[in-house]
Coordinates of C-alpha atoms (C1' of nucleotides) in Angstrom, one line a residue:
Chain A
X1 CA 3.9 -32.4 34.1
X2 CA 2.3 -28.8 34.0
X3 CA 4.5 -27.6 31.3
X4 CA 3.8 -31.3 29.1
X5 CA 0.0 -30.2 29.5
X6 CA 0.4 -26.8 29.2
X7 CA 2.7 -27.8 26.0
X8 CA 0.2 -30.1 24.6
X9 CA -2.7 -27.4 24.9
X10 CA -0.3 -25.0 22.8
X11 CA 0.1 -27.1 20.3
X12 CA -3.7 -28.5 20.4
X13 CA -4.0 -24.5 19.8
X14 CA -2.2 -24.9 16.6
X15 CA -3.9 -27.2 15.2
X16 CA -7.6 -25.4 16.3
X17 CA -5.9 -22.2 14.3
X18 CA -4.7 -24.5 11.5
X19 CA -7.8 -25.9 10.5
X20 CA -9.5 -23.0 11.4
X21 CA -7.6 -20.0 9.4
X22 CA -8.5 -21.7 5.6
X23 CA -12.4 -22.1 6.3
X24 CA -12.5 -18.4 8.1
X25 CA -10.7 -17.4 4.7
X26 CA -12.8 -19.3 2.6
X27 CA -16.2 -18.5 4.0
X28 CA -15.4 -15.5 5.9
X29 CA -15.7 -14.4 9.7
X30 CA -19.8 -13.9 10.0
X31 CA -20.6 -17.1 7.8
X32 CA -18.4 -19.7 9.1
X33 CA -20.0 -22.2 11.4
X34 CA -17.5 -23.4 14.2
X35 CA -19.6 -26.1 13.9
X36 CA -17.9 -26.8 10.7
X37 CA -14.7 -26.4 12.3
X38 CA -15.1 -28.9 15.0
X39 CA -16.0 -31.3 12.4
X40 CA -13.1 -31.4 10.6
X41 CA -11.6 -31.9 13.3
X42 CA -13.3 -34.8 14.2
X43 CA -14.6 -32.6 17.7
X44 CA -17.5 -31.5 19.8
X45 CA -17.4 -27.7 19.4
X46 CA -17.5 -27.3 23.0
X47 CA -14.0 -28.9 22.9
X48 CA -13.1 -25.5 20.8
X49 CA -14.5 -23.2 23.3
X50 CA -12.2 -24.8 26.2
X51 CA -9.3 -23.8 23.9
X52 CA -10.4 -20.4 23.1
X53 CA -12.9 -18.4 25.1
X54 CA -15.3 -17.2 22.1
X55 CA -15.7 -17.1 18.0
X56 CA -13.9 -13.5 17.8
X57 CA -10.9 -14.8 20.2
X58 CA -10.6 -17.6 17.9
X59 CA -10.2 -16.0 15.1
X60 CA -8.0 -12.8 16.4
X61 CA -5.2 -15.7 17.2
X62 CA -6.1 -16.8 13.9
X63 CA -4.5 -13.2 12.4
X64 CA -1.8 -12.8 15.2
X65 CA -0.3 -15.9 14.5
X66 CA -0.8 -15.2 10.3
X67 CA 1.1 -11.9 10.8
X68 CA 4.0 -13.4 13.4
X69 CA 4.8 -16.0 10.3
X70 CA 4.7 -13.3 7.8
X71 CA 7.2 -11.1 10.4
X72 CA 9.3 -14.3 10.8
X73 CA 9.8 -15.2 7.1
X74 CA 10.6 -11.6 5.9
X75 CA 13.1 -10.8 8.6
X76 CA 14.5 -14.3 7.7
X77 CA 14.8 -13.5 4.2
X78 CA 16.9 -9.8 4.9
X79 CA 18.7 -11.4 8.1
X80 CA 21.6 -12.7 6.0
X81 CA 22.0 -9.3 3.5
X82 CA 24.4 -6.8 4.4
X83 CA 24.0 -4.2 1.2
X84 CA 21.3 -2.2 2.5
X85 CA 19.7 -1.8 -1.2
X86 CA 19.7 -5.8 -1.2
X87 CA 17.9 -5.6 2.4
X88 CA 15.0 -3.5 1.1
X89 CA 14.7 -5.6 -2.1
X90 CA 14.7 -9.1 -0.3
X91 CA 12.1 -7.7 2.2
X92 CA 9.8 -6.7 -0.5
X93 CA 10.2 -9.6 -2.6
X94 CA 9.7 -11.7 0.6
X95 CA 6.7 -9.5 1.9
X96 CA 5.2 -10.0 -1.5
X97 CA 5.9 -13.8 -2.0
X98 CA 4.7 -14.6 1.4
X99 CA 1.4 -13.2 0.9
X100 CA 1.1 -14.9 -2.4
X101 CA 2.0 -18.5 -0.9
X102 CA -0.3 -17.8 2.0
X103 CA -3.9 -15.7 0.5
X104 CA -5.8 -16.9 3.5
X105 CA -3.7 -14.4 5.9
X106 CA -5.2 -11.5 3.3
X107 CA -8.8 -13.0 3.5
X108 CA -8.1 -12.8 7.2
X109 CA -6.5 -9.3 7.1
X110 CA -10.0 -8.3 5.7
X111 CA -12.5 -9.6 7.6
X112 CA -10.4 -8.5 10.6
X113 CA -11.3 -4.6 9.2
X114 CA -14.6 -5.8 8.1
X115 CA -16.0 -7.6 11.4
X116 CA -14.1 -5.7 14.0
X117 CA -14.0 -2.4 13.0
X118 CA -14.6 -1.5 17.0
X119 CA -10.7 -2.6 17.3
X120 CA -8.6 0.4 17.7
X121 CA -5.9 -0.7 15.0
X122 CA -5.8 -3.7 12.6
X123 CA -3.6 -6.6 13.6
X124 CA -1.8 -5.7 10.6
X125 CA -0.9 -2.2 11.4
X126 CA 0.3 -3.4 14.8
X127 CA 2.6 -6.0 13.4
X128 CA 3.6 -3.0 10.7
X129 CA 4.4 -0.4 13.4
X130 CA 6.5 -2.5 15.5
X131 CA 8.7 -3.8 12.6
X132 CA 9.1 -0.3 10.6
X133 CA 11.5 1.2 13.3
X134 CA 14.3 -1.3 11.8
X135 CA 13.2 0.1 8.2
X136 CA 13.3 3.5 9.2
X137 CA 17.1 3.1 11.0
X138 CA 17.8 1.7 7.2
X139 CA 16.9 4.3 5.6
X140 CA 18.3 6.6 8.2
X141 CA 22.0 5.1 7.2
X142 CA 21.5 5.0 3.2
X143 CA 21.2 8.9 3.7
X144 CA 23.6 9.5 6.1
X145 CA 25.7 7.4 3.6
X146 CA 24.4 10.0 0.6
X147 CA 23.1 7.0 -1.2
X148 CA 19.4 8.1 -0.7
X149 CA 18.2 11.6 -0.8
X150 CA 18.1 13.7 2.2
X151 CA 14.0 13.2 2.3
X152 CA 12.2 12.7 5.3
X153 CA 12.4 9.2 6.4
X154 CA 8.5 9.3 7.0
X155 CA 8.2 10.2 3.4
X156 CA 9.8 6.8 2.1
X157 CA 8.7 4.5 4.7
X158 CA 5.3 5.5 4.5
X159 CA 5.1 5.7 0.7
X160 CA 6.9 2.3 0.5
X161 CA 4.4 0.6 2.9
X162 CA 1.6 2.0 1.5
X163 CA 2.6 0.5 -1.8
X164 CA 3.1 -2.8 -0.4
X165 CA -0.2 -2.9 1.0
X166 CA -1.9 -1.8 -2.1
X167 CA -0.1 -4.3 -3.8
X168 CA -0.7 -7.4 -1.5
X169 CA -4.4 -6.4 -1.6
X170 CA -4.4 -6.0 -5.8
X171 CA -2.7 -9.2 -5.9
X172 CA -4.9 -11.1 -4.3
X173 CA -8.4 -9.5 -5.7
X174 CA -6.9 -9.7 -9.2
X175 CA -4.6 -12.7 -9.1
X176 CA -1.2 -11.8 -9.3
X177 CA -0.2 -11.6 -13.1
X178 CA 3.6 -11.7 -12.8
X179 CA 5.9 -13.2 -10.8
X180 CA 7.2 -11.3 -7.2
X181 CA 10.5 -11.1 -8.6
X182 CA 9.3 -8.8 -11.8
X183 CA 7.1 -6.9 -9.5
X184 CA 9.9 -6.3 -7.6
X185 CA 12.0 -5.0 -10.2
X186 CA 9.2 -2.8 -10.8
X187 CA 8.7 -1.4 -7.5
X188 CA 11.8 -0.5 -7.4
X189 CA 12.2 0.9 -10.4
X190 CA 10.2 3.6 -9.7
X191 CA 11.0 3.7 -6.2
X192 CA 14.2 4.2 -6.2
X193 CA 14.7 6.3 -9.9
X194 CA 11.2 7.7 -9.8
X195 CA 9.6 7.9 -13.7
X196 CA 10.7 11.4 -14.9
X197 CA 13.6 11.7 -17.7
X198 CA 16.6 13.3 -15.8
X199 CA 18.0 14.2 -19.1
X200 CA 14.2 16.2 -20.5
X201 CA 15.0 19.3 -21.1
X202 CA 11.4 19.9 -20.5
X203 CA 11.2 18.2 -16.9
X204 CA 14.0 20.6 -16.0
X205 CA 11.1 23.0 -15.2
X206 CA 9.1 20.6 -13.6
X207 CA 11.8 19.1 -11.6
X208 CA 12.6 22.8 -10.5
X209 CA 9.4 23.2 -8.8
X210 CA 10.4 20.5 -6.5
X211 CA 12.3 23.0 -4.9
X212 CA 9.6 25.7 -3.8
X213 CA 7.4 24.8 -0.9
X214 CA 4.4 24.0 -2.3
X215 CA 5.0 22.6 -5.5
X216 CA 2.1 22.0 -7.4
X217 CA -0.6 23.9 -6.2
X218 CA -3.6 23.9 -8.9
X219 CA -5.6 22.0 -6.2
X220 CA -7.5 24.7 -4.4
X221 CA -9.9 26.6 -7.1
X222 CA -11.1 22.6 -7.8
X223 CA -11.9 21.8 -4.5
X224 CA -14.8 25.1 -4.7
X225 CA -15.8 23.6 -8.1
X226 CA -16.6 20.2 -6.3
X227 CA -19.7 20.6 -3.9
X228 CA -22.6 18.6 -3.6
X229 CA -21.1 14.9 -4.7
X230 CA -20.6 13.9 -1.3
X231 CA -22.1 10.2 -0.6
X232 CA -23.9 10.8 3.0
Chain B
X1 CA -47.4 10.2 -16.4
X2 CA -44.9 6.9 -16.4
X3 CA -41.4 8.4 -16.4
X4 CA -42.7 10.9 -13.9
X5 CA -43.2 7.5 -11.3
X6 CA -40.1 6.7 -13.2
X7 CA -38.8 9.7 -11.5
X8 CA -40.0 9.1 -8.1
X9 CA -38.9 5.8 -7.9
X10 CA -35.4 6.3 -8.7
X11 CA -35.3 9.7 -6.1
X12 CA -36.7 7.2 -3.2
X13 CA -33.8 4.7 -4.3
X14 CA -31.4 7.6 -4.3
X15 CA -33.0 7.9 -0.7
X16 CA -32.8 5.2 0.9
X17 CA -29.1 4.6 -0.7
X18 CA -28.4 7.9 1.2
X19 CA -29.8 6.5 4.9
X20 CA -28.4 2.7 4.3
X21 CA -24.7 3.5 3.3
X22 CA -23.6 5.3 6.6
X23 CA -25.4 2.8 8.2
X24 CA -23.8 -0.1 6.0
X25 CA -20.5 1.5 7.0
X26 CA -20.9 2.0 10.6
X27 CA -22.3 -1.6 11.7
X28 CA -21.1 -3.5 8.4
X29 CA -23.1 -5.5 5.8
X30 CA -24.1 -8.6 8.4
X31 CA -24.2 -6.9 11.4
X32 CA -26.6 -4.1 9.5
X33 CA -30.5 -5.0 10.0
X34 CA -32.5 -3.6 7.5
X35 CA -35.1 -2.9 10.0
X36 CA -33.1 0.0 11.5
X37 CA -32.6 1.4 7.6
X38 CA -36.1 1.2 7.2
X39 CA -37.3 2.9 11.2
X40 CA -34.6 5.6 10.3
X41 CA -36.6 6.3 6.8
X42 CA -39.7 5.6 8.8
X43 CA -41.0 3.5 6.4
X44 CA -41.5 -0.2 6.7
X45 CA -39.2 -3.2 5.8
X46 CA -41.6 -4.0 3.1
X47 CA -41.3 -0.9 1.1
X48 CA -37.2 -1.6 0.8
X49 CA -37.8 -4.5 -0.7
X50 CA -40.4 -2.8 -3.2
X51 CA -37.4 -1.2 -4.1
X52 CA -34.3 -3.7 -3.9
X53 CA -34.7 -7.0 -4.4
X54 CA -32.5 -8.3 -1.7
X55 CA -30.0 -6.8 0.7
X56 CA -27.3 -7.5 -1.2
X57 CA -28.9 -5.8 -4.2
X58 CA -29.5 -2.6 -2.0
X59 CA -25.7 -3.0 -0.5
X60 CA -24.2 -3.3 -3.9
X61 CA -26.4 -0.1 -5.4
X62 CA -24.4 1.6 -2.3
X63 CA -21.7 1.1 -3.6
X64 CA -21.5 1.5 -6.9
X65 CA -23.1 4.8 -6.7
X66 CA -20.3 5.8 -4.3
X67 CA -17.6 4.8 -7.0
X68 CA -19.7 7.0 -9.5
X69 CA -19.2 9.6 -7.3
X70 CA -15.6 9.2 -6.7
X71 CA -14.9 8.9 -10.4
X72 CA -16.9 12.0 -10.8
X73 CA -14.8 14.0 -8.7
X74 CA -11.7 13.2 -10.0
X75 CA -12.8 13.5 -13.3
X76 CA -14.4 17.1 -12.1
X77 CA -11.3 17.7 -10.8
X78 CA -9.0 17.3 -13.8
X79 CA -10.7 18.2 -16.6
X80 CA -9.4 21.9 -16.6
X81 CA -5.9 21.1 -16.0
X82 CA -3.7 21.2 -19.3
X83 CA 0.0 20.3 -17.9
X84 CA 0.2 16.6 -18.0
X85 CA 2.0 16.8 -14.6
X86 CA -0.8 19.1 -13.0
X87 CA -3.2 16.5 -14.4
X88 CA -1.4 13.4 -12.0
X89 CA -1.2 15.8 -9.0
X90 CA -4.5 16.5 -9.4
X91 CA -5.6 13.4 -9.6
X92 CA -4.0 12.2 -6.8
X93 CA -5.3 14.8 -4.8
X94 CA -8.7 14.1 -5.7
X95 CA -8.8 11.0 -5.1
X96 CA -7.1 11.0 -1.6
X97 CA -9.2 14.0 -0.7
X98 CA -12.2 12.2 -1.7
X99 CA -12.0 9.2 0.5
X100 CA -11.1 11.8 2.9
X101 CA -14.8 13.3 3.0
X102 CA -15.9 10.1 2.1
X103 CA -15.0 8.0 4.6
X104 CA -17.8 5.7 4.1
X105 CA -17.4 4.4 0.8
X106 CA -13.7 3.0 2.1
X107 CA -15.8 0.8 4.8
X108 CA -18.5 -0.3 1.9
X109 CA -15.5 -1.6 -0.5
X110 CA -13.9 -3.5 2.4
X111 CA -17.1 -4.8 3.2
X112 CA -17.7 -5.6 -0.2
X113 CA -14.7 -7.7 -0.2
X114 CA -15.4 -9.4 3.1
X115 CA -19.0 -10.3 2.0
X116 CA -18.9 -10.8 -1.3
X117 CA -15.6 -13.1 -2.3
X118 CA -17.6 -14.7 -4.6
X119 CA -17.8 -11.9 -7.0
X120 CA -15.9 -12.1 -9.4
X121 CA -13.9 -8.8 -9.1
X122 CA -14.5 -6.2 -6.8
X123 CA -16.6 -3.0 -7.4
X124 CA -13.6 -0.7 -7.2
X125 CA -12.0 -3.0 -9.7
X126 CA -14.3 -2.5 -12.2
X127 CA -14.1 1.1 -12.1
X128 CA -10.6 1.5 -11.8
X129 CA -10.0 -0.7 -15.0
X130 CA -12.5 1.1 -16.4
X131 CA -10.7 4.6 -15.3
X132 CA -7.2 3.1 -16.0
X133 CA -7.1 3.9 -20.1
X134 CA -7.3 7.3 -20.1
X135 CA -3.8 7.8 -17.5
X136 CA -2.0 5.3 -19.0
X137 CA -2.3 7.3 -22.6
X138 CA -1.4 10.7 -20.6
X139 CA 2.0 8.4 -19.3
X140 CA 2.1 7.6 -23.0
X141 CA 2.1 11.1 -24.1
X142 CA 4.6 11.9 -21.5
X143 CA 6.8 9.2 -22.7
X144 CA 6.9 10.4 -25.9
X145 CA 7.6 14.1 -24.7
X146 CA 10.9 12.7 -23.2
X147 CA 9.2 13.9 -19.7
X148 CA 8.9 10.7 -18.1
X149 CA 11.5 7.6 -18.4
X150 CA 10.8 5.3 -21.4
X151 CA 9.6 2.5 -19.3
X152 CA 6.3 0.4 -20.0
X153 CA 3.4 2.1 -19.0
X154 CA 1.9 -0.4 -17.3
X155 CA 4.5 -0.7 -15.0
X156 CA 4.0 3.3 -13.5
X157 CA -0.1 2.9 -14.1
X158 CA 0.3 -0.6 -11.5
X159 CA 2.6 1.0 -9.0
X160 CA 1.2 4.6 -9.1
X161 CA -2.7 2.9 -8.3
X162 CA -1.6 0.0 -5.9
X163 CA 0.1 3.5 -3.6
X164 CA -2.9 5.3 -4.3
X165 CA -5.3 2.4 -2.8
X166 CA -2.6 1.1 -0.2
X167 CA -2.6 4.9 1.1
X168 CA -6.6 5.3 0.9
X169 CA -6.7 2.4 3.2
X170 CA -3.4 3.3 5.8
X171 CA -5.1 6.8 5.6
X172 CA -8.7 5.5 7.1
X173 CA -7.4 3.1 9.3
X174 CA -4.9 4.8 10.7
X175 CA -6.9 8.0 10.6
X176 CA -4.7 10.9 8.3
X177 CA -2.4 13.0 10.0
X178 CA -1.6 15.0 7.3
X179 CA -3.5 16.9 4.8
X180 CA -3.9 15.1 1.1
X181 CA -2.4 18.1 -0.4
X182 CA 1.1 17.6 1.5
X183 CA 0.6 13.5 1.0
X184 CA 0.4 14.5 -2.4
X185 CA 3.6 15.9 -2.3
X186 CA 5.1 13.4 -0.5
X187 CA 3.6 10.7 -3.1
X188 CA 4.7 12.9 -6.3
X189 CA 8.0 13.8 -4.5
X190 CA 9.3 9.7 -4.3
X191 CA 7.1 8.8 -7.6
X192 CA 9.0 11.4 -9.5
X193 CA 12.3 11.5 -8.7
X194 CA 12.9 8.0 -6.6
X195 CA 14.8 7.9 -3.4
X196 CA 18.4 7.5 -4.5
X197 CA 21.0 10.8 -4.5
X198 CA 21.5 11.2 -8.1
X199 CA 24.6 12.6 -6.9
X200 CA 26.4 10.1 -5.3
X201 CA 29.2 8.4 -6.1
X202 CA 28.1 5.3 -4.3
X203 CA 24.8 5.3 -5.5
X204 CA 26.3 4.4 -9.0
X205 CA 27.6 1.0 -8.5
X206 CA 23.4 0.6 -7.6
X207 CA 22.0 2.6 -10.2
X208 CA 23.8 0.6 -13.1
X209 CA 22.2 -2.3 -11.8
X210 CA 19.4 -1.1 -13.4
X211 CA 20.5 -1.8 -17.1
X212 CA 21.0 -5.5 -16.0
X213 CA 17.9 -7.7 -17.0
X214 CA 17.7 -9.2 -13.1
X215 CA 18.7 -5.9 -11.0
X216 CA 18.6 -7.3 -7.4
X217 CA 18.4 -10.9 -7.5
X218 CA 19.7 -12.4 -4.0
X219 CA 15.8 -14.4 -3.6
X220 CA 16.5 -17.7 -5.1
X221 CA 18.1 -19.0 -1.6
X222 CA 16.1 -17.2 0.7
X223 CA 14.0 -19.1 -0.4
X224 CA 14.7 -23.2 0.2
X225 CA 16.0 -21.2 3.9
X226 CA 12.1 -20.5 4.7
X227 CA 10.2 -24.0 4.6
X228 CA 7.6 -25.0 7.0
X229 CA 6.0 -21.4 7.6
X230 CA 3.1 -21.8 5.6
X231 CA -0.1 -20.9 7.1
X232 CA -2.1 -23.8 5.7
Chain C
dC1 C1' -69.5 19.0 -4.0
dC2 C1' -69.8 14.8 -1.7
dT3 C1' -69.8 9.6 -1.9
dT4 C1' -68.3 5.3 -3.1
dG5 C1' -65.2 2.0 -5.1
dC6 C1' -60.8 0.5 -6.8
dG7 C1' -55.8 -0.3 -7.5
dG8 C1' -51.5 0.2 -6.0
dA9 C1' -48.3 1.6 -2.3
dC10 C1' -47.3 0.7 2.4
dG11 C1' -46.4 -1.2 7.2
dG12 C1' -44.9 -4.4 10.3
dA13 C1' -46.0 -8.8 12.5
dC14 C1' -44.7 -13.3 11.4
dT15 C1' -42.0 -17.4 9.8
dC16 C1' -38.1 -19.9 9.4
dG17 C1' -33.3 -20.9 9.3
dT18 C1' -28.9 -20.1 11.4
dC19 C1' -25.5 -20.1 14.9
dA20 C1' -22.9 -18.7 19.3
dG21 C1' -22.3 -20.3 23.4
dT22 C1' -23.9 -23.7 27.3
dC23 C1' -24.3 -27.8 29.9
dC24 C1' -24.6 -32.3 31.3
dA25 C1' -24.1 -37.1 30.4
dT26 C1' -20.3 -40.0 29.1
dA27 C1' -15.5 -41.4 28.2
dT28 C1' -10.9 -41.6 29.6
dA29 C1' -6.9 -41.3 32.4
dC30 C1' -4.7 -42.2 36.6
Chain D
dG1 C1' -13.1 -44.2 42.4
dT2 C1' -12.2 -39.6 41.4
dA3 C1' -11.0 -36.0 38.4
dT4 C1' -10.7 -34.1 34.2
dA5 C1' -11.5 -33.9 29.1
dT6 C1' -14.9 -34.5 25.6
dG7 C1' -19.0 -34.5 22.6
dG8 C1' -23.0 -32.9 20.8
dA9 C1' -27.9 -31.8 21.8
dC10 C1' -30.0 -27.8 23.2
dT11 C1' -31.3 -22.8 23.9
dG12 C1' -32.0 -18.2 22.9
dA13 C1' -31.2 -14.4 20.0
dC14 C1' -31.2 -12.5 15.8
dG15 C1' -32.5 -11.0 11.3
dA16 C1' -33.8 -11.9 6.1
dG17 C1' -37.5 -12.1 3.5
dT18 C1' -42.8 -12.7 3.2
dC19 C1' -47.6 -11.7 3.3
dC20 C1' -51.7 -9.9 4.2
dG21 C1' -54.5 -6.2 6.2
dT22 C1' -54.6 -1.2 5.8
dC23 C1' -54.4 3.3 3.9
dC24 C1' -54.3 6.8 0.3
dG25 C1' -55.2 9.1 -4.1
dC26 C1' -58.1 9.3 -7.7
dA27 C1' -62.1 8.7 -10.8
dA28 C1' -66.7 8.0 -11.8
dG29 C1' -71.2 8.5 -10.4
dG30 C1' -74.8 10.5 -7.7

DNA sequence: CCTTGCGGACGGACTCGTCAGTCCATATAC
DNA sequence: GTATATGGACTGACGAGTCCGTCCGCAAGG
């Protein structure tokens, strides 16, 4: 009897959060009414705040449960792979077609930073951190396996996440041009065989810097040039 | 006699551009009351709106005067560099270092986003288009110099500015733990040269992959797997 | 050199709309 | 009949934008 309540509750939850998650998207965090909300769902708002204590709790389970669907859905689509170069390829192309099938979790991402910038980290760094571990342990193998670089695992998980999230964000503010699947391919690309000509004779000088410790250094003299621009 | 009030009135909107975009950035747009912009210039609310029209006028003048500045400072910054190569480091380094000092500006373009989804593309958009042209011919002039891969140039300009904006945002969230100049390397060092051992014998079976016109293409059945996880 | 009058810049009290969250009268289930 | 869920009117806070009385600098006139 308590668990059919507390089970119907849940799943009243749900559908609070999934009528709730397009209009926060759409109108954003500040101007949506939950007023609005408990219209469309044919409710007094007061019935909302016996599901969820205020607006802000509302809409944080709103995100959690955005980013649990995105975590389920790309560990789905690598779950099956065994070639570890096909693992990192179906993640990205699954991390990239989930956010284009479901814009309102980026909306959401957004506002989350925009509204709540008390938060320590972003729901979305939270849900990052405690899936990159597996990533990293990847990566760890493909080297121990000599089929990636010896390069600090950091240094690729970092720069490979970084350029996810740039690209989820550009998608969505420019409307994704091509498909995930070419975007893919060019991610990886350039990922994986970087863009200088292995067979220049002239990058042969520049690939030899790689090798010093500080490779390109031209960076200090500008920094003295550059005073005064700074915004505050 | 006129451009001399000219003068003065563009130095007090310089001013109070100055006091409103920390405090733009610390509360956010909504949450900011002009009131407090206007008691910390000691001036009254009236005067602001002698000199912008509307909040959102005053918040937008925010920030595009802060991408002004950030173009400006990579611009500043790369001007006296000859070596094509030297030229991308730079500008990496600039811009990471920028938004370093600058934290503000990365709060006024999320909450640009978050505010303003109506616009039709975002402030740092239109700059960055704007900005685009000239790297893209410096990738074309690599190109032809046999220094960098023959492969389209929109495809590094896209990946190189997607990591660039995806690490401007990890970096302010997540607060930077390392210096820009060795994130620079890290960027330049996986952009470069990719992550795979150009010396491995397993590595091959991959790399020739990447003369076939669908390298990685294992998606198609992940996808019917992952119904019913839409957010909406 | 002082006085008076004028035009534009300024301040900040005020208005008005908007919501988050509450609370109690009512409906429904048992 | 009691207990619990529900609706939606209501309250209180907040803040954008307005508006009018005031102040200041300057010019002409005494």
């Amino acid at each position: 009897m308590i668990s059919k309540n507390t089970d119907l509750k849940a799943r009243r939850r749900e559908e609070i959060l999934n009528m709730a998650t397009p209009i926060f998207a759409e109108r954003g965090y500040q101007r949506t009414d939950l007023q609005v909300v408990a219209d469309r769902l044919k409710v007094g708002k007061g019935t909302l705040y016996r599901y969820f204590p205020t607006k802000r709790a509302l809409f944080l389970a709103a995100v959690r449960r955005g980013m649990h669907c995105l975590t389920a859905y790309v560990d789905g689509a690598v779950k099956d792979l065994s070639d570890p170069l096909e693992q990192i390829a179906g993640g990205i192309r699954a991390y990239l077609e989930f956010f284009q099938t479901n814009p309102s979790l980026v909306e959401l991402i957004i506002q989350e930073r925009a509204e709540f910038n008390d938060r320590s980290r972003p729901t979305y760094f939270e849900h990052r951190d405690a899936n990159m571990g597996r990533w990293k342990d990847l990566i760890r193998r493909m080297i121990a396996a000599k089929q990636v670089r010896d390069i600090p695992v950091e240094r690729v998980s970092e720069v490979i996440g970084n350029l996810l999230y740039g690209t989820m964000f550009t998608n969505y503010f420019l409307g994704a041009t091509k498909s995930h699947d070419m975007q893919t391919e060019d991610i990886l690309d350039i990922v994986l065989h970087g863009i200088l000509n292995p067979e220049s004779g002239g990058s042969e000088a520049v690939t030899k810097r790689k090798s010093t410790k500080r490779p390109i250094s031209s960076g200090r003299k500008i920094k003295e040039k550059m005073r005064g621009l700074s915004l505050e």
